[in-house]
Coordinates of N, CA and C in Angstrom, one line a residue:
M1 N 79.3 32.5 146.2 CA 80.3 31.6 145.7 C 81.6 31.8 146.4
N2 N 82.2 30.8 146.9 CA 83.5 31.0 147.5 C 84.5 29.9 147.0
S3 N 85.8 30.0 147.4 CA 86.8 29.2 146.9 C 86.6 27.7 147.3
T4 N 86.0 27.5 148.5 CA 85.7 26.1 148.9 C 84.7 25.4 147.9
H5 N 83.7 26.2 147.5 CA 82.8 25.6 146.5 C 83.4 25.3 145.2
V6 N 84.3 26.2 144.7 CA 85.0 26.0 143.5 C 85.9 24.7 143.6
Q7 N 86.5 24.5 144.7 CA 87.4 23.3 144.9 C 86.6 22.0 144.8
A8 N 85.3 22.0 144.9 CA 84.6 20.8 144.9 C 84.4 20.2 143.5
H9 N 84.7 21.0 142.5 CA 84.5 20.5 141.1 C 85.8 20.0 140.5
E10 N 85.7 19.1 139.5 CA 86.9 18.5 138.8 C 86.9 18.9 137.3
R11 N 85.8 19.4 136.8 CA 85.8 19.7 135.3 C 85.1 21.1 135.2
F12 N 85.7 21.9 134.3 CA 85.2 23.3 134.1 C 85.1 23.6 132.6
A13 N 84.2 24.4 132.2 CA 84.1 24.9 130.8 C 84.5 26.3 130.8
I14 N 85.4 26.7 129.9 CA 85.9 28.1 129.8 C 85.5 28.6 128.4
R15 N 84.9 29.8 128.3 CA 84.6 30.4 127.0 C 84.9 31.9 127.1
Q16 N 85.5 32.3 126.0 CA 85.8 33.8 125.9 C 84.6 34.6 125.4
K17 N 84.4 35.7 126.0 CA 83.4 36.6 125.6 C 84.0 37.6 124.6
M18 N 83.3 38.0 123.6 CA 83.8 38.9 122.5 C 83.6 40.3 123.0
T19 N 84.6 41.0 123.3 CA 84.5 42.5 123.7 C 85.7 43.2 123.0
L20 N 85.5 44.5 122.8 CA 86.5 45.3 122.2 C 87.6 45.9 123.2
R21 N 87.1 46.2 124.4 CA 88.0 46.9 125.3 C 88.6 46.0 126.3
T22 N 88.1 44.8 126.5 CA 88.6 43.9 127.6 C 88.6 42.5 127.0
K23 N 89.4 41.7 127.7 CA 89.3 40.2 127.5 C 88.5 39.7 128.7
E24 N 87.5 38.9 128.4 CA 86.7 38.3 129.4 C 86.4 36.9 129.1
Y25 N 86.4 36.1 130.2 CA 86.2 34.7 130.1 C 85.2 34.2 131.2
V26 N 84.2 33.4 130.8 CA 83.3 32.9 131.7 C 83.6 31.4 132.0
V27 N 83.7 31.1 133.3 CA 84.1 29.7 133.7 C 82.9 29.1 134.4
T28 N 82.5 27.9 133.9 CA 81.3 27.3 134.6 C 81.8 25.9 135.0
A29 N 81.1 25.4 136.0 CA 81.3 24.0 136.4 C 80.6 23.1 135.4
V30 N 81.2 21.9 135.1 CA 80.5 21.0 134.1 C 79.8 19.9 134.9
R31 N 78.5 19.7 134.6 CA 77.7 18.7 135.2 C 78.1 17.3 134.8
P32 N 77.7 16.3 135.5 CA 78.1 14.9 135.2 C 77.6 14.5 133.8
D33 N 76.5 15.1 133.3 CA 76.0 14.8 131.9 C 76.7 15.6 130.8
G34 N 77.7 16.4 131.2 CA 78.5 17.1 130.2 C 78.0 18.5 129.9
S35 N 76.9 18.9 130.5 CA 76.3 20.2 130.2 C 77.0 21.2 131.2
E36 N 76.9 22.5 130.8 CA 77.5 23.6 131.6 C 76.5 23.9 132.8
G37 N 77.1 24.0 133.9 CA 76.3 24.4 135.1 C 76.5 25.8 135.5
E38 N 76.6 26.0 136.8 CA 76.7 27.4 137.4 C 78.1 28.1 137.1
V39 N 78.0 29.4 137.0 CA 79.3 30.1 136.8 C 80.0 30.1 138.1
V40 N 81.3 29.8 138.0 CA 82.2 29.7 139.2 C 83.3 30.8 139.2
A41 N 83.5 31.4 138.0 CA 84.5 32.4 137.9 C 84.2 33.3 136.6
F42 N 84.6 34.5 136.7 CA 84.5 35.4 135.6 C 85.8 36.2 135.5
A43 N 86.5 36.1 134.4 CA 87.9 36.7 134.3 C 87.7 38.0 133.5
H44 N 88.5 39.0 134.0 CA 88.4 40.3 133.3 C 89.8 40.9 133.2
Q45 N 90.1 41.3 132.0 CA 91.4 42.0 131.8 C 91.3 43.1 130.8
K46 N 91.8 44.3 131.1 CA 91.8 45.4 130.2 C 92.8 45.1 129.1
R47 N 92.5 45.5 127.9 CA 93.4 45.3 126.7 C 94.4 46.5 126.7
L48 N 95.5 46.2 126.1 CA 96.5 47.2 125.8 C 97.0 47.9 127.0
T49 N 97.3 47.1 128.1 CA 97.9 47.6 129.3 C 99.3 47.1 129.4
L50 N 100.2 47.9 130.0 CA 101.6 47.5 130.1 C 101.8 46.3 131.0
S51 N 101.0 46.2 132.1 CA 101.1 45.2 133.1 C 100.2 44.0 132.7
E52 N 100.7 42.8 132.6 CA 99.9 41.6 132.3 C 99.3 41.2 133.6
Q53 N 98.0 41.5 133.8 CA 97.3 41.0 135.0 C 95.9 40.7 134.7
M54 N 95.2 39.9 135.5 CA 93.8 39.6 135.2 C 93.2 39.3 136.6
T55 N 92.0 39.8 136.7 CA 91.2 39.6 137.9 C 90.1 38.6 137.7
F56 N 89.9 37.6 138.6 CA 88.9 36.6 138.5 C 87.8 36.9 139.6
Y57 N 86.6 37.1 139.2 CA 85.5 37.3 140.1 C 84.7 36.1 140.3
T58 N 83.9 36.0 141.3 CA 83.1 34.8 141.6 C 81.9 34.7 140.6
D59 N 81.5 35.8 139.9 CA 80.5 35.7 138.9 C 80.6 37.0 138.1
E60 N 79.7 37.2 137.1 CA 79.7 38.3 136.2 C 79.3 39.6 136.8
S61 N 78.8 39.6 138.0 CA 78.5 40.9 138.7 C 79.7 41.6 139.1
K62 N 80.8 40.9 139.2 CA 82.2 41.5 139.6 C 82.1 42.1 141.0
K63 N 81.3 41.6 141.9 CA 81.2 42.1 143.2 C 82.3 41.5 144.1
H64 N 82.7 40.3 143.9 CA 83.6 39.6 144.8 C 84.7 39.0 144.0
V65 N 86.0 39.3 144.4 CA 87.2 38.7 143.8 C 87.4 37.3 144.2
L66 N 87.7 36.4 143.3 CA 88.0 35.0 143.6 C 89.6 34.9 143.7
C67 N 90.3 35.5 142.7 CA 91.7 35.5 142.7 C 92.2 36.4 141.6
T68 N 93.5 36.6 141.5 CA 94.1 37.4 140.5 C 95.4 36.7 140.0
F69 N 95.9 37.1 138.8 CA 97.3 36.8 138.5 C 97.9 38.0 137.9
E70 N 99.2 38.2 138.1 CA 99.9 39.3 137.7 C 101.4 39.0 137.3
A71 N 101.9 39.6 136.3 CA 103.3 39.3 135.9 C 104.3 39.9 136.9
R72 N 105.3 39.2 137.2 CA 106.3 39.6 138.2 C 107.1 40.8 137.6
E73 N 107.3 40.8 136.3 CA 108.0 41.9 135.7 C 107.2 42.5 134.5
T74 N 107.0 43.8 134.5 CA 106.1 44.4 133.5 C 106.5 44.0 132.1
L75 N 107.8 44.2 131.8 CA 108.2 44.0 130.4 C 108.9 42.7 130.2
D76 N 108.8 41.7 131.1 CA 109.5 40.5 131.0 C 108.6 39.3 131.3
P77 N 107.7 38.9 130.3 CA 106.8 37.8 130.6 C 107.4 36.5 131.0
E78 N 108.7 36.3 130.7 CA 109.4 35.1 131.1 C 109.6 35.0 132.6
A79 N 109.5 36.1 133.3 CA 109.7 36.1 134.7 C 108.6 35.4 135.5
G80 N 107.5 35.1 134.8 CA 106.4 34.3 135.4 C 105.3 35.2 136.0
Y81 N 104.3 34.5 136.5 CA 103.1 35.2 137.0 C 102.7 34.6 138.4
D82 N 102.3 35.4 139.3 CA 101.9 35.0 140.6 C 100.4 35.1 140.7
V83 N 99.8 34.0 141.3 CA 98.4 33.9 141.5 C 98.1 34.1 143.0
R84 N 97.2 35.0 143.3 CA 96.9 35.4 144.7 C 95.4 35.3 144.9
D85 N 95.0 35.1 146.2 CA 93.6 35.0 146.5 C 93.0 36.4 146.7
A86 N 91.8 36.5 147.1 CA 91.1 37.8 147.2 C 91.7 38.8 148.1
V87 N 92.5 38.3 149.1 CA 93.1 39.3 150.0 C 94.6 39.4 149.8
G88 N 95.1 38.8 148.6 CA 96.5 39.0 148.3 C 97.4 37.9 148.7
Q89 N 96.9 36.9 149.3 CA 97.8 35.8 149.8 C 98.2 34.9 148.6
P90 N 99.4 34.4 148.5 CA 99.8 33.6 147.4 C 99.1 32.3 147.3
I91 N 98.7 31.9 146.1 CA 98.2 30.6 145.9 C 99.2 29.7 145.1
G92 N 99.8 30.3 144.1 CA 100.8 29.5 143.3 C 101.3 30.4 142.2
S93 N 101.9 29.8 141.2 CA 102.5 30.6 140.1 C 102.5 29.8 138.9
F94 N 102.7 30.4 137.7 CA 102.9 29.8 136.5 C 103.8 30.6 135.6
G95 N 104.3 30.0 134.5 CA 105.2 30.7 133.6 C 105.4 30.0 132.3
N96 N 105.7 30.7 131.3 CA 105.9 30.1 130.0 C 107.4 29.8 129.9
E97 N 107.8 28.6 129.4 CA 109.2 28.3 129.1 C 109.5 28.6 127.7
A98 N 110.1 29.8 127.5 CA 110.3 30.3 126.1 C 111.1 29.4 125.2
L99 N 112.2 28.8 125.7 CA 113.1 28.0 124.8 C 112.3 26.7 124.4
A100 N 111.7 26.0 125.3 CA 111.0 24.8 125.0 C 109.8 25.1 124.1
S101 N 109.2 26.3 124.2 CA 108.0 26.7 123.5 C 108.3 27.0 122.0
L102 N 109.5 27.1 121.6 CA 109.9 27.3 120.2 C 109.3 26.2 119.4
L103 N 109.2 25.0 119.9 CA 108.7 23.9 119.1 C 107.3 23.5 119.6
R104 N 107.1 23.6 120.9 CA 105.8 23.2 121.4 C 105.5 24.0 122.7
S105 N 104.4 24.7 122.7 CA 104.2 25.6 123.9 C 104.3 24.8 125.2
T106 N 105.1 25.3 126.1 CA 105.4 24.7 127.4 C 105.3 25.6 128.5
W107 N 104.6 25.2 129.6 CA 104.4 26.0 130.8 C 104.7 25.2 132.0
T108 N 105.1 26.0 133.1 CA 105.3 25.3 134.4 C 104.3 26.0 135.3
M109 N 103.7 25.1 136.2 CA 102.7 25.6 137.2 C 103.1 25.1 138.5
R110 N 103.2 25.9 139.5 CA 103.6 25.5 140.9 C 102.7 25.9 141.9
Q111 N 102.4 24.9 142.8 CA 101.6 25.2 144.0 C 102.5 24.9 145.2
P112 N 103.0 25.9 145.9 CA 104.0 25.7 146.9 C 103.8 24.5 147.8
G113 N 104.8 23.7 147.9 CA 104.8 22.6 148.9 C 104.1 21.4 148.4
T114 N 103.3 21.4 147.3 CA 102.5 20.3 146.9 C 102.6 19.8 145.5
I115 N 102.6 20.8 144.5 CA 102.5 20.4 143.1 C 103.4 21.2 142.3
N116 N 104.1 20.6 141.3 CA 104.9 21.2 140.4 C 104.7 20.5 139.0
L117 N 103.9 21.2 138.2 CA 103.5 20.6 136.9 C 104.2 21.2 135.7
T118 N 104.4 20.4 134.7 CA 104.8 20.9 133.4 C 103.7 20.7 132.4
G119 N 103.3 21.7 131.7 CA 102.2 21.6 130.7 C 102.7 21.8 129.3
R120 N 102.4 20.9 128.4 CA 102.8 20.9 127.0 C 101.7 20.7 126.1
E121 N 101.8 21.3 124.9 CA 100.8 20.9 123.8 C 100.9 19.4 123.6
R122 N 99.7 18.8 123.5 CA 99.7 17.3 123.4 C 100.2 16.8 122.1
N123 N 99.8 17.5 121.0 CA 100.1 17.0 119.7 C 101.2 17.8 119.0
R124 N 102.4 17.1 118.8 CA 103.5 17.8 118.2 C 103.2 18.3 116.8
V125 N 102.5 17.5 116.0 CA 102.2 17.9 114.6 C 101.3 19.2 114.6
V126 N 100.2 19.2 115.4 CA 99.4 20.4 115.5 C 100.2 21.6 116.0
A127 N 101.1 21.4 116.9 CA 101.9 22.5 117.4 C 102.8 23.1 116.3
G128 N 103.4 22.2 115.5 CA 104.2 22.6 114.4 C 103.4 23.4 113.3
V129 N 102.2 22.8 113.0 CA 101.4 23.5 112.0 C 100.9 24.9 112.5
R130 N 100.6 25.0 113.8 CA 100.2 26.2 114.3 C 101.3 27.3 114.2
R131 N 102.5 26.9 114.5 CA 103.6 27.8 114.4 C 103.8 28.3 112.9
I132 N 103.7 27.4 112.0 CA 103.8 27.8 110.6 C 102.6 28.8 110.2
W133 N 101.4 28.5 110.7 CA 100.3 29.3 110.5 C 100.5 30.7 111.0
E134 N 101.1 30.8 112.2 CA 101.3 32.2 112.8 C 102.3 33.0 112.0
W135 N 103.1 32.4 111.2 CA 104.1 33.1 110.3 C 103.5 33.5 109.0
L136 N 102.4 33.0 108.6 CA 101.8 33.3 107.3 C 101.2 34.7 107.3
P137 N 101.3 35.4 106.2 CA 100.7 36.7 106.1 C 99.1 36.7 106.2
F138 N 98.6 37.7 106.8 CA 97.1 37.9 106.9 C 96.4 36.9 107.9
T139 N 97.1 36.1 108.6 CA 96.5 35.1 109.5 C 96.1 35.8 110.8
D140 N 96.5 37.0 111.0 CA 96.1 37.7 112.2 C 94.6 37.9 112.3
F141 N 93.9 37.9 111.2 CA 92.5 38.0 111.1 C 91.7 36.7 110.9
V142 N 92.5 35.6 110.8 CA 91.9 34.3 110.5 C 92.3 33.4 111.6
P143 N 91.4 33.0 112.5 CA 91.8 32.1 113.7 C 92.2 30.7 113.2
F144 N 93.1 30.2 114.0 CA 93.6 28.8 113.8 C 92.5 27.9 114.4
L145 N 91.7 27.2 113.5 CA 90.5 26.5 114.0 C 90.7 25.1 114.5
W146 N 91.9 24.5 114.1 CA 92.1 23.1 114.6 C 92.3 23.1 116.1
P147 N 91.5 22.2 116.8 CA 91.7 22.1 118.2 C 93.1 21.7 118.7
Y148 N 93.5 22.3 119.7 CA 94.8 21.8 120.3 C 94.6 21.7 121.8
H149 N 95.5 20.9 122.4 CA 95.2 20.6 123.8 C 96.5 20.6 124.6
F150 N 96.4 20.8 125.9 CA 97.6 20.8 126.8 C 97.4 19.7 127.9
D151 N 98.5 19.0 128.2 CA 98.5 18.1 129.3 C 99.5 18.6 130.3
F152 N 99.1 18.7 131.6 CA 100.0 19.1 132.6 C 100.4 17.9 133.5
T153 N 101.7 17.6 133.6 CA 102.1 16.4 134.2 C 103.1 16.6 135.3
E154 N 103.2 15.7 136.2 CA 104.3 15.6 137.2 C 104.9 14.3 137.0
G155 N 106.1 14.3 136.5 CA 106.8 13.1 136.1 C 106.0 12.5 134.9
D156 N 105.6 11.2 135.0 CA 104.8 10.6 133.9 C 103.3 10.7 134.2
K157 N 102.9 11.3 135.3 CA 101.5 11.3 135.7 C 100.8 12.6 135.3
R158 N 99.7 12.4 134.5 CA 98.9 13.6 134.0 C 98.0 14.0 135.2
L159 N 98.0 15.2 135.6 CA 97.2 15.7 136.7 C 96.3 16.8 136.3
M160 N 96.4 17.3 135.1 CA 95.5 18.4 134.6 C 95.5 18.4 133.1
A161 N 94.4 18.7 132.4 CA 94.4 18.8 131.0 C 93.5 20.0 130.6
V162 N 93.8 20.6 129.5 CA 93.0 21.7 128.9 C 92.8 21.4 127.5
D163 N 91.6 21.2 127.1 CA 91.2 20.8 125.7 C 90.4 21.9 125.0
K164 N 90.9 22.4 123.9 CA 90.2 23.4 123.1 C 89.2 22.7 122.2
K165 N 88.0 23.3 122.1 CA 86.9 22.8 121.3 C 87.0 23.4 119.9
F166 N 86.5 22.6 119.0 CA 86.5 23.1 117.6 C 85.5 24.2 117.4
G167 N 85.9 25.3 116.7 CA 84.9 26.4 116.5 C 85.6 27.7 116.3
L168 N 84.9 28.7 115.9 CA 85.4 30.1 115.7 C 85.7 30.7 117.1
R169 N 84.8 30.5 118.1 CA 85.0 31.1 119.4 C 85.9 30.2 120.3
D170 N 86.7 30.9 121.1 CA 87.6 30.1 122.0 C 86.8 29.5 123.1
R171 N 86.8 28.2 123.1 CA 86.1 27.4 124.2 C 87.0 26.3 124.6
Y172 N 87.1 26.1 125.9 CA 88.0 25.0 126.5 C 87.3 24.2 127.6
V173 N 87.8 23.0 127.8 CA 87.4 22.2 128.9 C 88.6 21.9 129.8
L174 N 88.5 22.3 131.0 CA 89.6 22.0 132.0 C 89.2 20.8 132.9
D175 N 90.1 19.8 132.9 CA 90.0 18.6 133.7 C 91.1 18.6 134.7
I176 N 90.7 18.4 136.0 CA 91.7 18.3 137.1 C 91.6 17.0 137.7
L177 N 92.8 16.3 137.7 CA 92.9 14.9 138.2 C 93.6 14.9 139.6
A178 N 94.1 16.0 140.0 CA 94.8 16.1 141.3 C 93.9 16.7 142.4
P179 N 93.5 15.9 143.4 CA 92.5 16.4 144.4 C 93.0 17.6 145.1
D180 N 94.3 17.7 145.4 CA 94.8 18.8 146.2 C 95.3 20.0 145.4
L181 N 95.0 20.0 144.1 CA 95.4 21.2 143.3 C 94.3 22.2 143.5
D182 N 94.7 23.4 143.8 CA 93.8 24.5 144.0 C 93.1 24.9 142.7
R183 N 91.8 24.8 142.7 CA 91.1 25.1 141.4 C 91.3 26.5 140.9
R184 N 91.5 27.5 141.8 CA 91.8 28.8 141.4 C 93.1 29.0 140.6
L185 N 94.1 28.3 141.0 CA 95.4 28.2 140.3 C 95.2 27.6 138.9
A186 N 94.5 26.5 138.9 CA 94.2 25.7 137.7 C 93.4 26.6 136.7
I187 N 92.4 27.2 137.1 CA 91.6 28.1 136.3 C 92.4 29.2 135.7
A188 N 93.2 29.9 136.6 CA 94.0 31.0 136.2 C 95.0 30.5 135.1
Q189 N 95.6 29.4 135.2 CA 96.6 28.9 134.2 C 95.8 28.6 132.9
A190 N 94.7 27.9 133.0 CA 93.9 27.6 131.8 C 93.5 28.8 131.0
V191 N 93.1 29.8 131.7 CA 92.7 31.1 131.0 C 93.9 31.7 130.4
A192 N 95.0 31.7 131.1 CA 96.3 32.3 130.6 C 96.8 31.7 129.3
L193 N 96.5 30.4 129.1 CA 96.9 29.7 127.9 C 96.3 30.4 126.7
D194 N 95.1 31.0 126.8 CA 94.5 31.7 125.8 C 94.8 33.2 125.8
A195 N 94.7 33.8 127.0 CA 94.8 35.2 127.1 C 96.2 35.7 126.9
L196 N 97.2 35.0 127.3 CA 98.6 35.5 127.2 C 99.3 35.1 125.9
E197 N 98.8 34.1 125.3 CA 99.4 33.7 124.0 C 98.6 34.1 122.8
E198 N 97.5 34.9 123.1 CA 96.7 35.5 122.0 C 96.2 34.4 121.1
R199 N 95.6 33.3 121.6 CA 95.1 32.2 120.8 C 93.8 32.6 120.1

């Protein structure tokens, strides 16, 4: 599996694997009939590390790296994250907009020279309820089950969407509407929505 093959797809399914020591996500291409197809990426991150970083492999064997993301500043997540290919060359970047995220989670994603997207939670009401939920006692052990979604836009044009599916386990569908958007950057951002915000 290589990055050229990944670039050929427009829809991906992302599901988190339940592990104690690591955060892991399996990314599959979605077939035209809506079913999950082949694995195109496997994300792996050690828990409880000072540095926010994640490695994406081409499959669950973890033999070949697809890409990585890493925080620019260890103790300052607002500084953003850089996404690099298997040999360390930059692909793009993303970051959380802390002030805007007080009311509705907001991210920016940049692919140098081509794409500059802003991603926001689609539903303001769900965003508000989720924030109230996070402040309630004992909810650390009870997941927020209601689905929430992100739209990534450039101006008024939606170029990417991440939809959470209803259920106890974290499952998402990533749709890419921009032909020139690097799928590795899009997958890294989609996984980060869950992994970095502890959804």
